[in-house]
Amino acid sequence: MESNIMTLKEKLAYLESKSYSGNDLGVTYTKNETTFNVWSPLAEKVVVNLYETGDSKENSLIQSYPLIHENSVWTTSLTGDFENKFYTYTLTIDGKSNETIDIYAKAAGMNGNRAAIIDFNKTNPENWTEDSHVTQQQITDAFIWEVHIEDFSSDENSGISPENQGKYLAFTELGTTYKNEKDFATGVDHLKELGVNYVHLLPVFDFENDEESADYNWGYDPKNYNVPEGRYSSNPRDPSVRIREFKQMVQSLHAQDIGVVLDVVYNHTLETEDSSFNLTVPDYYYRQTDTGEFADGSACGNETASDRNMMRKYMADSILYWATEYHLDGFRFDLMGLHDVETMNVIRTALNENGLQQVILYGEPWDAGSNEIALPNIAANKGNTAHFMDGIAIFNDDFRDPVKGSVFNKTEGGFLQGQSGNGIRDVDVMAGISANTIGAAAAEYELAEKTWARNPTQVVTYNSAHDNLTLYDKLVESTFDKPYFHRNDWVIQINKLAAALLFTSQGVLFMQAGEEFGRTKFGDDNSFVSSIEINQLDWSLKKTNSDLVDYYCGLSTIRRKFSPLRDATAQTAKAITFSRDAIENLIAYTIPNQLAEEGDWNWMAVVLNSSYEPHEVTLESHTGDLPTHWTIIADKDHAGLEALGTVEGNTLTVEPHSALILVS
Ligand code: CA
């Protein structure tokens, strides 16, 4: 078949007809034989080039071997032991030959231009076979902490050993403290203190970079989806080292009962025309516009085509691979709105069928401006939540924005800054507290368009993530025209209110690393290539803002103790009752415990006052009689299981810019 005389539409239809469903794409290594399989139905010729070394700058070709075309897959098996050799493919298509890395590469040399043939059994750390997934009973039990590998430990005062700072292995260190002072735990010990049960890592698959340079990058420049990034390993030149160290990181977090989530960025690749995907099967893996140009819904130069069979399969294969080979516990999909719903459901099903129902999936339910998803496929965005299978959650910007102001306007405030009434509506925050659940109490306030979730398992509830300003910076920018201070008492006070709101809301709890100690990037709202000094966690803030850290820890304990806050069903969301006599910038709600077990609190009440005055409010419930005696467990300054006072009756006064949490 001559592909250059076909129209694009004919070509794509032909390629779809040649889809391959086998699970043997890539390289299969044994001591006696290595097999190569590559899907490329329109290629005229494919050879595999074997190399002695992994750096593509080194001319170390051993020999090239032809592959033969069988059922749309090009294949060959070489007899002998090729362990620790490297390879590329040269594909000839429409008379043009191009050398490229295998898109199914699972190990690679430095900078990811040559795939490596390795024995994966040798990459397993000691006792790896005893390691297994760390998961929660339900996704609403998750407390997810989002961090970049280098941000976590690059601070020279982190107490983490210098050779592991900025590396995978920083997560294997225990007992670390700020400046080695015993009172301020850092690293993994800090996570234990906070009660985090999932660490969500910004991209750690192999992205395009110079792995031996000092340049900082978040990593949203995908290159090899199934290879760990070399930069975070102790030796990017040895393909096994990054794999072993990655597994050590996972194993160590698992030993502390912390699951590991990967941020996966299948929606685009850094390169387009010359990417490995496009050199392997031209025009197939990316969507086109009506005029035949590459579509760019990612605003990064292209958008991949999850709605085509082999891209959909690629994503499902890749997720299943990471979940099994690396024992990963969750995946966060970047710009999930560029994928189609069917693909997300296929991935969920693939995990479920492999006994991985507990592996969590969530994503950004938007694109970066457009998508060219082909009907009848539909985008995996917020508007299509109803079409998701159970077990796929989305980031809730309907919570994030009314709470603290739009992320697209630095100085805009929201409820927290006392700005309700000024285009900001308390009712939007109320809908968020109920995880925007259909039929929730908030619907009484005519919020039909703001109630789109079947239940809280579909909703990631958050105040801050790596994108946009940190919570601290947003509060500075939107309340004060002042330079940044490491300690801004006013902002810390509002931050406590933000935390009380977050931890008493329905949904999957998520936050950016350092939110709990007032992390600042000094107003940098897009620090993807900013310096490490801007990006890294400054562990001294844990000491400076220790009262804020204590407040978060206390709230985390309260959330663990009161299971209705983590209800996977819509039952609690529907039972939450908001006080109707509350004025603007004051939200009060009661949460009955319909899941009560012996010894549990039967009720929780939360009052959030973001106004500038103390206010009185009367609690209400539409599900039953409220108790008349309450114990305060969180106030303006403290949160935890300790009683801070009592309230008789259901009318109480709350101080400005503060929260009260009461239980009975
Ligand atoms: Ca890389």
XYZ file of C-alpha atoms and ligand atoms in Angstrom:
665
model
C 0.000 0.000 0.000
C 1.482 3.341 -1.083
C 0.593 5.729 1.717
C 1.588 8.847 -0.215
C -1.249 8.466 -2.719
C -3.892 8.020 -0.011
C -5.819 10.916 1.487
C -5.311 11.424 5.211
C -8.803 10.066 5.870
C -8.136 6.921 3.803
C -4.806 6.437 5.499
C -6.288 6.698 8.991
C -9.108 4.310 8.083
C -6.575 1.837 6.680
C -4.422 2.064 9.817
C -7.452 1.517 12.066
C -8.256 -1.595 10.040
C -4.737 -2.862 10.772
C -4.999 -2.398 14.561
C -3.085 -4.907 16.624
C -4.270 -6.274 19.953
C -1.270 -8.334 21.076
C 0.546 -7.501 24.290
C 4.049 -8.129 22.927
C 4.915 -4.792 21.330
C 8.399 -3.615 22.228
C 11.253 -5.863 23.199
C 11.127 -9.240 24.927
C 14.415 -10.304 26.443
C 15.625 -13.729 27.527
C 19.180 -15.005 27.931
C 18.930 -16.964 24.695
C 16.895 -14.688 22.497
C 15.622 -11.118 22.137
C 12.442 -10.398 20.165
C 11.505 -7.018 18.675
C 7.935 -6.127 17.632
C 6.858 -2.809 16.192
C 3.466 -1.807 14.778
C 3.832 0.153 11.557
C 1.499 -1.081 8.778
C 2.614 1.469 6.187
C 6.362 0.958 6.537
C 8.240 -0.364 3.513
C 11.208 -1.512 5.542
C 12.142 -1.679 9.225
C 15.530 -2.524 10.735
C 16.688 -2.694 14.318
C 20.048 -1.051 15.056
C 21.966 -2.582 17.964
C 24.351 -0.334 19.897
C 26.976 -0.914 22.537
C 26.182 2.331 24.421
C 23.089 4.374 25.276
C 24.178 7.918 24.532
C 23.076 8.806 20.993
C 26.088 11.095 20.666
C 28.302 8.005 20.704
C 28.818 6.091 17.493
C 28.752 2.550 18.836
C 26.658 0.669 16.276
C 27.170 -3.079 16.496
C 24.954 -4.151 13.630
C 21.535 -3.580 12.005
C 19.079 -6.427 11.427
C 15.990 -6.425 9.197
C 12.529 -7.062 10.658
C 9.878 -8.925 8.694
C 6.274 -7.801 8.230
C 3.656 -10.142 9.680
C 0.041 -9.076 10.240
C 0.816 -5.345 10.451
C 3.611 -5.927 12.994
C 7.290 -5.922 12.049
C 9.211 -8.543 13.969
C 12.467 -10.372 14.438
C 14.077 -12.580 17.062
C 17.832 -12.463 17.493
C 19.562 -15.478 18.967
C 22.093 -14.778 21.680
C 22.303 -12.736 24.869
C 21.821 -9.017 24.225
C 21.539 -7.882 27.825
C 22.683 -4.285 28.364
C 22.818 -3.516 24.644
C 20.849 -0.600 23.228
C 18.678 -0.345 20.123
C 16.749 1.953 17.809
C 14.577 1.311 14.761
C 15.023 2.734 11.298
C 11.681 2.832 9.510
C 11.362 3.516 5.779
C 7.996 5.055 4.918
C 7.129 6.748 1.612
C 10.750 6.306 0.575
C 12.093 8.212 3.572
C 14.128 6.529 6.312
C 14.215 7.777 9.880
C 15.876 6.407 12.978
C 13.884 6.548 16.194
C 13.531 5.060 19.650
C 10.891 2.363 20.203
C 7.681 3.999 21.511
C 7.296 0.901 23.694
C 10.790 1.312 25.203
C 10.817 0.396 28.906
C 14.449 1.253 29.552
C 16.675 3.783 27.837
C 20.097 5.340 27.740
C 20.837 8.874 28.767
C 18.391 11.443 27.344
C 16.133 8.719 26.002
C 17.257 8.355 22.385
C 18.197 4.679 22.470
C 16.150 1.967 24.170
C 17.952 -0.517 26.398
C 17.689 -4.282 26.589
C 17.863 -5.201 30.246
C 16.876 -7.978 32.600
C 14.094 -6.448 34.701
C 14.525 -9.055 37.437
C 17.854 -7.415 38.184
C 16.224 -4.026 38.716
C 14.253 -5.164 41.745
C 15.481 -3.904 45.105
C 15.784 -6.345 47.987
C 12.405 -7.685 49.191
C 10.614 -6.157 46.192
C 8.472 -9.263 45.799
C 7.060 -8.608 49.286
C 6.123 -5.052 48.328
C 2.572 -4.456 47.202
C 0.125 -1.654 46.500
C -0.882 0.713 49.276
C -4.461 1.702 48.684
C -7.456 2.940 50.614
C -10.830 1.301 50.912
C -12.357 4.051 48.793
C -10.908 6.995 46.918
C -12.638 9.435 49.293
C -10.297 8.142 52.030
C -7.379 9.562 50.049
C -5.314 12.483 51.299
C -3.133 13.297 48.294
C -0.012 15.477 48.523
C 1.311 16.691 45.153
C 5.053 17.226 44.805
C 7.870 17.493 42.275
C 10.807 15.170 42.950
C 13.336 17.981 43.146
C 11.131 20.351 45.163
C 10.778 17.718 47.867
C 14.382 17.552 48.983
C 16.568 20.152 47.259
C 16.629 22.506 50.258
C 20.091 22.062 51.730
C 18.498 22.327 55.184
C 16.079 19.476 54.502
C 18.232 17.128 56.555
C 18.241 14.739 53.604
C 21.701 13.557 52.624
C 23.290 15.748 49.934
C 23.730 12.889 47.450
C 19.994 12.150 47.551
C 18.728 15.731 47.432
C 16.559 16.180 44.354
C 16.565 12.443 43.639
C 14.216 9.453 43.845
C 16.229 8.167 46.790
C 15.298 11.176 48.962
C 12.032 9.314 49.548
C 13.924 6.405 51.083
C 15.334 8.486 53.946
C 13.618 8.359 57.316
C 14.125 10.369 60.475
C 15.167 13.542 58.677
C 14.643 16.950 60.312
C 15.093 20.595 59.417
C 18.752 21.519 60.015
C 18.855 18.274 61.982
C 16.934 19.997 64.803
C 14.780 17.283 66.266
C 11.499 19.237 66.467
C 10.827 19.717 62.769
C 10.478 16.531 60.759
C 11.068 16.820 57.012
C 10.683 14.505 54.029
C 8.731 11.296 54.473
C 8.482 11.801 58.250
C 6.676 15.081 57.648
C 4.157 13.244 55.463
C 3.516 10.732 58.224
C 2.914 13.573 60.663
C 0.453 15.228 58.302
C -1.465 12.004 57.677
C -0.868 11.990 53.926
C -1.696 8.626 52.362
C -0.766 9.267 48.717
C 2.225 11.106 47.311
C 1.411 12.388 43.831
C 4.568 12.958 41.784
C 4.821 15.495 38.997
C 6.072 13.837 35.770
C 8.676 11.150 36.412
C 8.438 9.364 33.070
C 11.274 10.272 30.705
C 10.787 13.808 29.488
C 12.885 15.730 26.969
C 15.879 17.317 28.691
C 19.607 17.135 29.185
C 19.784 14.726 32.083
C 23.200 15.899 33.200
C 22.420 19.629 33.177
C 21.203 21.638 36.154
C 18.158 23.072 34.350
C 14.968 22.784 36.357
C 11.782 21.627 34.629
C 8.432 20.336 35.867
C 8.629 17.698 33.136
C 5.530 18.217 31.005
C 7.618 17.488 27.878
C 6.897 13.798 27.261
C 9.372 11.659 25.384
C 9.341 8.028 26.600
C 6.163 7.247 28.503
C 7.312 3.904 29.904
C 10.791 4.850 31.084
C 11.535 6.654 34.367
C 13.234 10.035 34.006
C 17.022 9.752 34.275
C 17.684 13.119 35.891
C 16.323 11.987 39.262
C 18.538 8.906 39.398
C 22.087 8.741 40.688
C 23.327 7.680 37.242
C 21.281 8.500 34.105
C 23.801 6.657 31.937
C 22.977 3.236 33.365
C 19.419 2.349 32.312
C 18.877 -0.051 35.215
C 19.818 2.424 37.930
C 16.841 4.770 37.490
C 14.478 1.787 37.425
C 15.905 0.298 40.611
C 15.955 3.640 42.437
C 12.400 4.402 41.346
C 11.315 1.069 42.786
C 13.223 1.811 46.007
C 11.287 5.058 46.301
C 7.964 3.256 45.853
C 8.965 0.496 48.253
C 10.002 2.987 50.919
C 6.794 5.014 50.687
C 4.778 1.798 50.767
C 6.592 0.764 53.928
C 5.180 3.961 55.496
C 1.660 3.138 54.216
C 1.829 5.856 51.600
C 0.662 5.111 48.053
C 2.322 6.598 44.968
C 0.493 8.406 42.171
C 2.073 9.336 38.827
C 1.162 12.417 36.856
C 0.788 11.040 33.320
C 0.860 13.339 30.327
C -0.352 11.265 27.378
C -2.167 14.262 25.861
C 0.870 15.573 23.954
C 4.550 14.972 23.261
C 7.224 17.646 23.165
C 8.100 16.878 19.529
C 5.444 16.515 16.844
C 6.709 15.880 13.288
C 9.925 14.244 14.536
C 8.588 12.491 17.634
C 9.097 8.753 17.954
C 5.339 8.293 17.532
C 5.210 10.223 14.282
C 8.357 8.620 12.854
C 6.939 5.167 13.638
C 3.486 5.745 12.110
C 3.238 9.187 10.480
C 0.058 11.203 11.191
C -1.521 8.421 13.200
C -0.915 9.230 16.859
C -1.936 12.887 16.689
C -5.226 14.486 15.763
C -5.539 16.811 12.799
C -7.708 19.844 12.183
C -10.175 19.978 9.281
C -7.428 21.378 7.087
C -5.047 18.522 7.890
C -2.708 20.419 10.211
C -1.728 18.974 13.561
C -4.358 19.986 16.112
C -3.051 21.709 19.236
C -5.530 21.351 22.067
C -2.657 21.042 24.540
C -1.189 24.436 23.564
C 2.103 22.525 23.417
C 2.153 21.918 19.653
C -0.021 18.826 19.263
C -2.683 16.635 20.822
C -2.518 12.866 20.817
C -5.406 10.834 19.411
C -6.767 8.679 22.231
C -9.842 8.137 20.064
C -7.749 6.037 17.632
C -7.332 2.351 18.458
C -3.579 2.121 18.841
C -3.193 5.309 20.912
C -5.986 4.127 23.181
C -4.253 0.770 23.478
C -0.928 2.486 24.078
C -2.302 4.420 27.036
C -3.992 1.382 28.572
C -0.843 -0.742 28.076
C 1.299 1.968 29.629
C -0.885 2.452 32.728
C -1.115 -1.291 33.297
C 2.650 -1.570 32.918
C 3.433 1.107 35.523
C 0.815 -0.278 37.896
C 2.266 -3.788 37.732
C 6.025 -3.397 37.186
C 6.366 -0.468 39.619
C 3.443 -1.260 41.994
C 1.970 2.194 41.475
C -1.234 3.100 43.240
C -2.744 5.855 41.158
C -2.549 8.014 38.063
C -3.358 11.664 37.487
C -4.172 12.536 33.860
C -2.885 15.861 32.628
C -5.461 17.643 30.413
C -7.766 14.635 30.607
C -10.308 16.647 28.616
C -8.100 15.925 25.579
C -8.714 12.225 26.031
C -12.069 10.692 25.261
C -14.397 9.115 27.803
C -14.154 5.672 26.170
C -10.367 5.644 26.611
C -10.656 6.520 30.302
C -13.238 3.777 30.760
C -11.029 1.296 28.868
C -8.135 2.130 31.216
C -10.364 1.735 34.284
C -11.609 -1.605 32.959
C -8.078 -2.835 32.175
C -7.009 -2.131 35.770
C -10.156 -3.680 37.226
C -9.736 -6.833 35.152
C -6.207 -7.198 36.473
C -7.247 -7.026 40.123
C -6.284 -3.362 40.418
C -9.707 -1.888 41.276
C -8.124 0.055 44.133
C -5.670 1.920 41.905
C -7.035 5.461 41.792
C -7.543 7.503 38.610
C -8.216 11.216 38.416
C -7.528 14.003 35.998
C -7.944 17.541 34.818
C -11.379 17.670 33.159
C -10.405 20.289 30.626
C -8.180 20.928 27.602
C -5.986 23.920 26.860
C -8.540 25.607 24.606
C -9.860 23.101 22.074
C -9.982 19.463 21.067
C -10.475 17.557 17.826
C -11.923 14.403 19.365
C -13.802 12.553 16.624
C -17.474 11.751 17.161
C -19.037 9.544 18.429
C -16.249 9.828 21.002
C -16.718 12.558 23.574
C -14.200 14.464 25.671
C -13.366 13.300 29.191
C -14.319 16.668 30.649
C -16.562 17.926 33.430
C -19.597 18.189 31.176
C -19.383 14.465 30.470
C -18.947 13.258 34.052
C -22.158 11.267 33.740
C -20.475 9.028 31.152
C -17.508 8.068 33.328
C -17.462 4.645 34.897
C -17.100 4.587 38.662
C -13.491 5.014 39.666
C -12.492 8.107 37.677
C -12.387 11.441 39.507
C -11.887 14.994 38.273
C -10.305 18.119 39.715
C -13.083 20.386 40.925
C -12.522 23.957 39.786
C -16.085 24.622 40.963
C -14.661 24.307 44.470
C -11.222 25.844 43.907
C -12.327 29.108 42.297
C -15.267 30.369 44.387
C -13.285 29.547 47.521
C -10.282 31.740 46.771
C -10.958 33.551 43.478
C -10.242 32.625 39.885
C -6.825 31.186 39.079
C -6.821 33.329 35.949
C -6.858 36.600 37.898
C -4.129 36.901 40.530
C -5.776 39.621 42.588
C -9.357 38.303 42.486
C -10.567 37.013 45.816
C -13.345 34.630 46.742
C -15.166 33.531 49.849
C -11.982 33.250 51.931
C -11.052 36.875 51.396
C -14.547 37.989 52.368
C -15.467 38.892 48.802
C -18.829 37.158 48.533
C -21.552 39.343 47.164
C -19.155 40.881 44.704
C -19.836 38.467 41.843
C -18.739 35.669 44.174
C -21.505 33.550 45.665
C -21.446 31.653 48.946
C -23.815 29.145 47.357
C -21.086 28.118 44.919
C -18.834 27.327 47.873
C -21.699 25.369 49.469
C -22.052 23.308 46.300
C -18.302 22.613 46.496
C -18.548 21.532 50.134
C -21.092 18.942 48.941
C -18.648 17.888 46.160
C -21.104 19.307 43.609
C -23.166 16.185 44.084
C -26.464 15.892 42.230
C -29.330 16.046 44.725
C -27.150 17.476 47.507
C -28.644 19.920 49.946
C -26.965 22.769 48.112
C -29.328 22.083 45.213
C -32.038 23.798 47.244
C -30.289 26.990 46.331
C -31.032 26.505 42.634
C -27.588 25.206 41.864
C -28.651 22.638 39.308
C -25.850 23.662 36.950
C -23.332 23.307 39.764
C -24.339 19.787 40.781
C -22.877 17.355 38.288
C -21.253 14.542 40.335
C -23.021 11.218 40.994
C -21.217 11.060 44.319
C -18.025 12.402 45.962
C -15.816 9.647 44.475
C -15.922 11.592 41.203
C -14.569 14.781 42.739
C -11.063 15.916 43.697
C -11.493 18.704 46.261
C -8.601 21.153 46.421
C -7.450 24.687 47.140
C -4.088 24.548 45.381
C -2.015 22.537 42.916
C 1.304 23.045 41.104
C -0.318 25.287 38.476
C -1.031 28.930 39.330
C -0.205 30.701 42.580
C 0.400 28.741 45.764
C -2.444 29.223 48.237
C -0.265 31.497 50.371
C 0.692 33.614 47.350
C -2.907 33.821 46.154
C -3.922 35.095 49.573
C -1.103 37.648 49.541
C -1.886 38.854 46.008
C -5.630 39.085 46.593
C -5.655 40.712 50.016
C -2.521 42.809 50.344
C -0.487 45.099 48.190
C 2.658 44.214 50.079
C 5.937 42.455 49.477
C 6.235 38.834 50.504
C 7.156 37.969 54.044
C 7.957 34.556 55.360
C 5.470 35.176 58.082
C 2.353 37.152 57.290
C 0.006 36.636 60.228
C -3.032 37.838 58.363
C -2.494 35.420 55.495
C -1.742 32.551 57.854
C -5.053 33.195 59.595
C -7.009 33.053 56.325
C -4.995 29.989 55.346
C -6.318 28.243 58.475
C -9.854 29.103 57.444
C -9.079 27.688 53.968
C -7.853 24.471 55.534
C -10.929 24.092 57.760
C -13.107 24.464 54.668
C -11.042 21.963 52.668
C -10.884 19.229 55.304
C -14.616 19.361 56.097
C -15.684 19.124 52.449
C -16.839 16.030 50.595
C -14.666 14.464 47.902
C -11.078 13.311 47.431
C -8.743 15.498 49.484
C -5.849 16.927 47.475
C -3.266 19.640 48.053
C -0.026 21.022 46.751
C 3.040 20.168 48.828
C 3.792 22.898 51.337
C 0.286 24.368 51.433
C 0.399 23.222 55.058
C 3.321 25.500 55.888
C 2.490 28.547 53.797
C 4.615 27.664 50.774
C 5.509 30.675 48.692
C 6.953 31.033 45.207
C 7.001 34.815 45.721
C 4.145 35.346 43.287
C 5.497 33.142 40.472
C 2.314 31.581 39.117
C 3.912 29.440 36.407
C 7.232 28.215 37.749
C 7.673 25.272 35.326
C 11.190 26.360 34.346
C 11.896 28.802 37.177
C 14.866 28.234 39.429
C 15.043 25.486 41.998
C 15.241 28.235 44.640
C 11.742 29.416 43.659
C 10.350 25.913 43.375
C 11.858 23.878 46.174
C 10.109 23.346 49.489
C 11.696 25.690 51.999
C 11.613 23.503 55.080
C 12.392 26.478 57.338
C 8.754 27.493 56.797
C 7.748 24.472 58.790
C 9.369 26.145 61.770
C 8.242 29.688 60.924
C 4.632 28.643 60.411
C 4.511 25.721 62.814
C 1.069 26.798 64.084
C -0.309 26.418 60.550
C 1.273 22.965 60.206
C -0.263 21.964 63.537
C -3.640 23.215 62.343
C -3.432 21.076 59.170
C -2.324 18.054 61.190
C -5.249 18.543 63.559
C -7.735 18.824 60.697
C -6.278 15.733 59.090
C -6.884 13.834 62.337
C -10.451 15.131 62.523
C -11.142 14.023 58.951
C -9.776 10.551 59.648
C -11.912 10.277 62.762
C -15.239 11.409 61.255
C -16.029 9.057 58.378
C -18.980 11.045 56.922
C -16.409 13.547 55.626
C -15.031 10.680 53.541
C -18.361 9.206 52.482
C -18.076 7.565 49.050
C -21.829 7.669 48.578
C -24.017 10.714 48.059
C -25.748 10.059 51.397
C -23.786 12.561 53.492
C -23.626 15.182 50.736
C -27.431 15.084 50.623
C -27.728 15.310 54.396
C -25.486 18.342 54.878
C -27.680 21.264 55.872
C -26.612 24.867 55.426
C -27.963 27.573 57.725
C -30.281 29.828 55.804
C -29.978 32.769 58.146
C -26.263 33.105 57.413
C -25.219 36.423 55.970
C -22.762 36.747 53.091
C -19.233 35.533 53.842
C -20.537 33.227 56.532
C -21.274 29.572 55.853
C -22.564 27.202 58.516
C -23.406 23.544 57.996
C -24.255 20.457 59.957
C -23.237 16.932 59.003
C -25.084 14.005 60.580
C -23.229 10.752 61.019
C -25.377 8.247 59.174
C -22.484 5.775 59.074
C -22.071 5.852 62.857
C -20.280 3.093 64.635
C -20.010 2.721 68.397
C -18.039 5.581 69.946
C -18.225 7.886 66.949
C -19.425 11.450 67.028
C -23.037 11.623 65.888
C -22.847 15.132 64.523
C -20.412 17.670 63.193
C -21.094 21.362 62.681
C -18.825 23.732 60.801
C -19.027 27.518 60.824
C -16.809 29.537 58.497
C -16.724 33.294 58.891
C -14.671 35.101 56.263
C -16.178 38.501 57.030
C -14.541 41.285 59.002
C -16.971 41.089 61.943
C -17.944 38.480 64.516
C -21.350 36.972 63.673
C -24.044 34.916 65.247
C -25.593 32.029 63.353
C -28.132 29.299 64.099
C -27.397 25.737 63.017
C -30.046 23.792 61.090
C -30.685 20.254 59.937
C -33.237 18.770 57.573
C -32.448 15.197 58.578
C -33.264 15.167 62.282
C -33.094 16.975 65.597
C -29.793 18.639 66.294
C -28.075 18.019 69.602
C -28.184 20.849 72.112
C -24.705 20.332 73.492
C -21.632 20.714 71.308
C -17.897 20.364 71.868
C -15.573 22.696 69.977
C -12.618 20.855 68.393
C -11.360 23.584 66.059
C -11.369 27.319 66.446
C -9.428 30.261 65.078
C -6.088 28.968 66.359
C -6.277 25.261 67.031
C -7.666 22.069 65.534
C -7.559 18.477 66.725
C -9.337 15.968 68.892
C -8.933 17.995 72.060
C -11.970 19.855 73.440
C -11.503 23.611 73.153
C -14.811 24.562 74.752
C -18.507 23.790 74.640
C -21.638 25.369 73.195
C -25.164 24.914 74.553
C -27.980 25.180 72.042
C -27.639 25.779 68.317
C -26.943 29.467 68.143
C -23.336 30.541 68.354
C -20.981 33.358 67.554
C -17.895 33.016 65.399
C -14.961 35.400 65.219
C -13.985 37.120 61.968
C -11.722 35.226 59.523
C -12.005 32.014 61.404
C -13.644 28.623 61.566
C -15.347 26.657 64.276
C -15.742 22.902 64.097
C -18.044 21.364 66.673
C -18.996 17.782 67.364
C -21.543 15.977 69.438
Ca 14.790 12.722 30.154
